[in-house]
PDB file of C-alpha atoms in Angstrom:
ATOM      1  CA  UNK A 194       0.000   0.000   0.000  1.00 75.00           C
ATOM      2  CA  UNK A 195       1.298   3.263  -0.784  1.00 75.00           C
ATOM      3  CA  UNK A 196       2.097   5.656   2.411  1.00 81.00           C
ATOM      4  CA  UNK A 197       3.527   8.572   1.133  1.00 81.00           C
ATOM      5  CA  UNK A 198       4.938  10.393  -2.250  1.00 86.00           C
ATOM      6  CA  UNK A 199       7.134  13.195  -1.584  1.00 84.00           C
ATOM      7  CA  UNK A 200       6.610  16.314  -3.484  1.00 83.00           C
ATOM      8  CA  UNK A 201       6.400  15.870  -7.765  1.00 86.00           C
ATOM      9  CA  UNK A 202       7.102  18.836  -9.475  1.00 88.00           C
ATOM     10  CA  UNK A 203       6.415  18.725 -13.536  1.00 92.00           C
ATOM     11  CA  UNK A 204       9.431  19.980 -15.271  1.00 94.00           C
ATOM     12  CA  UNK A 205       7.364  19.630 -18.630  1.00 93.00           C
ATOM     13  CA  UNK A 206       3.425  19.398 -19.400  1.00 94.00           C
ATOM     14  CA  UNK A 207       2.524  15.660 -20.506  1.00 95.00           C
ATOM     15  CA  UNK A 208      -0.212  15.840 -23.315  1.00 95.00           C
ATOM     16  CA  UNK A 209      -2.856  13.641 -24.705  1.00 95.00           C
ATOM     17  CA  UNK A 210      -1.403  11.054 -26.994  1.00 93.00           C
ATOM     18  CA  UNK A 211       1.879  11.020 -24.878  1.00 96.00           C
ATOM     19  CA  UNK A 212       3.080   7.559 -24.519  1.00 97.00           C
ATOM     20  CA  UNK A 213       4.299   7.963 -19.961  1.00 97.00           C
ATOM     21  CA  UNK A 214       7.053   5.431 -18.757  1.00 98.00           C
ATOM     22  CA  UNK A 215       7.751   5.357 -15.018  1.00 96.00           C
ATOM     23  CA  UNK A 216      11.128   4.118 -14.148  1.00 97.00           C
ATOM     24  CA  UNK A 217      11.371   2.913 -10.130  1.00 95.00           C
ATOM     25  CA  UNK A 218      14.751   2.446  -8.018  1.00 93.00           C
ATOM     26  CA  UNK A 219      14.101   0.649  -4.738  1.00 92.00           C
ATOM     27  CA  UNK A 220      16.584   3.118  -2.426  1.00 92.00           C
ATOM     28  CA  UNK A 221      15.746   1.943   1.011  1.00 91.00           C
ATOM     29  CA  UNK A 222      14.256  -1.145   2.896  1.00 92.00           C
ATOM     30  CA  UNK A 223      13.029  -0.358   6.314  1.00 92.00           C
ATOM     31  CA  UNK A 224      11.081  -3.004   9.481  1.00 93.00           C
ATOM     32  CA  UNK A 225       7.960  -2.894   7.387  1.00 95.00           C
ATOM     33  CA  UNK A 226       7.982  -0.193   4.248  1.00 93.00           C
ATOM     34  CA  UNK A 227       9.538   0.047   1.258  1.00 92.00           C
ATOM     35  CA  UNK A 228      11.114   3.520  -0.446  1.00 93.00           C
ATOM     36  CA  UNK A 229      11.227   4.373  -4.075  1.00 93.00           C
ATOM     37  CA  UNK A 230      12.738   7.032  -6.361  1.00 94.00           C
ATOM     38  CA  UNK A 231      10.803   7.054  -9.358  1.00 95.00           C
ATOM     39  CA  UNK A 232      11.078   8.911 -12.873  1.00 96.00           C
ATOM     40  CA  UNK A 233       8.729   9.461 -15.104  1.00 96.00           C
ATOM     41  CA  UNK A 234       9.299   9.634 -18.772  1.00 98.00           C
ATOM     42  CA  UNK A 235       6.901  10.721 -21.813  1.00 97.00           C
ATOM     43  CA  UNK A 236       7.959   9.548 -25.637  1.00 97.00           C
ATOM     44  CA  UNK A 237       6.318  11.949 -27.873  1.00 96.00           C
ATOM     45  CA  UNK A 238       6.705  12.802 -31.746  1.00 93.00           C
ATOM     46  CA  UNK A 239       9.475  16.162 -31.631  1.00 91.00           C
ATOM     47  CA  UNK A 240       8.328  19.314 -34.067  1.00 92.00           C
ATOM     48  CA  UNK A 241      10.731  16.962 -36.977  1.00 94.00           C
ATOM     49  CA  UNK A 242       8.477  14.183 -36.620  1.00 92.00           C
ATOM     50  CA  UNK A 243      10.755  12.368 -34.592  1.00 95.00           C
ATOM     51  CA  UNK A 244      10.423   9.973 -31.318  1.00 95.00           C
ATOM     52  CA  UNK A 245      12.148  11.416 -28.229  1.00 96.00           C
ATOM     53  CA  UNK A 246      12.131  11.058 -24.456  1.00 96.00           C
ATOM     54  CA  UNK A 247      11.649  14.014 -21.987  1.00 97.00           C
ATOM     55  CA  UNK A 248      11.817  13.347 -18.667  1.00 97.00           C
ATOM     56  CA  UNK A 249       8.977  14.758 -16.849  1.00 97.00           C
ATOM     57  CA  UNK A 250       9.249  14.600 -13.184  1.00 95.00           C
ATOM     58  CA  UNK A 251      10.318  12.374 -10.389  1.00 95.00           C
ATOM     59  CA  UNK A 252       9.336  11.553  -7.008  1.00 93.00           C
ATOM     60  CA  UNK A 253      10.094   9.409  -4.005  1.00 94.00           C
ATOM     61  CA  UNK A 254       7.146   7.279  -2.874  1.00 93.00           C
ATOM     62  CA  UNK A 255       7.099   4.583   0.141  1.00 94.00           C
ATOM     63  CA  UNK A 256       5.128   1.628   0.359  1.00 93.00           C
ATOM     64  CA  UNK A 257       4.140  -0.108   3.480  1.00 93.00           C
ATOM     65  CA  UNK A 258       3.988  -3.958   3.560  1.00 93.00           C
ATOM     66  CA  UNK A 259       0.668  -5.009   5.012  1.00 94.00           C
ATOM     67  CA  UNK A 260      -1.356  -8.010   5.635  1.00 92.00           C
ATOM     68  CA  UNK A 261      -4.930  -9.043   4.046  1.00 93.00           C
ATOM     69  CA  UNK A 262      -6.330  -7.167   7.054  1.00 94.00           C
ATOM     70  CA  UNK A 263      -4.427  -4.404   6.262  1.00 91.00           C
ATOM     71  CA  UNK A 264      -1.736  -4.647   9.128  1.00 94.00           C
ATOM     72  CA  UNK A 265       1.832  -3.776   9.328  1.00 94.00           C
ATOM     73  CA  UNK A 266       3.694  -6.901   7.768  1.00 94.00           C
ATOM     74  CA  UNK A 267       7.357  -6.807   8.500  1.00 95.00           C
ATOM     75  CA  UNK A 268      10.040  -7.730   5.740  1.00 94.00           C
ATOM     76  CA  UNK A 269      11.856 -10.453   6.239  1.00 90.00           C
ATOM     77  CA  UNK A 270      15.667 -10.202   6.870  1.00 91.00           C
ATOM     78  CA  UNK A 271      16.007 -12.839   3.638  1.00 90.00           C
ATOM     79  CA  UNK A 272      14.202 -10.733   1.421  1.00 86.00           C
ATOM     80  CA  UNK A 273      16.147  -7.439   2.237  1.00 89.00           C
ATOM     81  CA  UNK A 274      19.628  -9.558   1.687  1.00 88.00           C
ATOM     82  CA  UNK A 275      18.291 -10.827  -1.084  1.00 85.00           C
ATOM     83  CA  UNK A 276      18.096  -7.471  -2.743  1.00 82.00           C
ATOM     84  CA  UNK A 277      21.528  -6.242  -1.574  1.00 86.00           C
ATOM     85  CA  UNK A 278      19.857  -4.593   1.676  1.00 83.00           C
ATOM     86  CA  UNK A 279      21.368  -6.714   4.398  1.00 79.00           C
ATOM     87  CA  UNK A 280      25.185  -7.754   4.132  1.00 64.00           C
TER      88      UNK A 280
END
């Protein structure tokens, strides 16, 4: 479940028929949540009629690991070292 997304400031507009790419680093793994930094791309046809990719904005967003009844779930220790987060 998402807990929080730190301020996302648009650097450029995105318009209809812009195709949006979001591009997520996981950056820290605490007890029971999960932090993000996350970039968002738009391809769109240039004033040449050609493809590029402007970057948009990016934000950091945390996720909290819950249960079906919407507890705190911790993350295991295996997990974390799994994903380089424990030594």
């Amino acid at each position: 479940m998402t807990i929080s997304m730190k301020e996302a400031i648009f650097k450029e507009p995105i318009f209809i028929g812009d195709i949006v790419s979001c591009y997520a680093k996981v950056t820290n793994v605490g007890n029971t949540s999960i932090t993000t930094a996350v970039k968002f791309v738009v391809e769109r046809l240039n004033e040449g009629g050609f493809l590029e990719c402007v970057p948009v904005t990016t934000a950091e967003v945390t996720y909290l690991s819950v249960d079906k009844s919407g507890n705190k779930k911790p993350i295991s220790a295996e997990l974390k070292r799994l994903h380089g987060f424990l030594n």
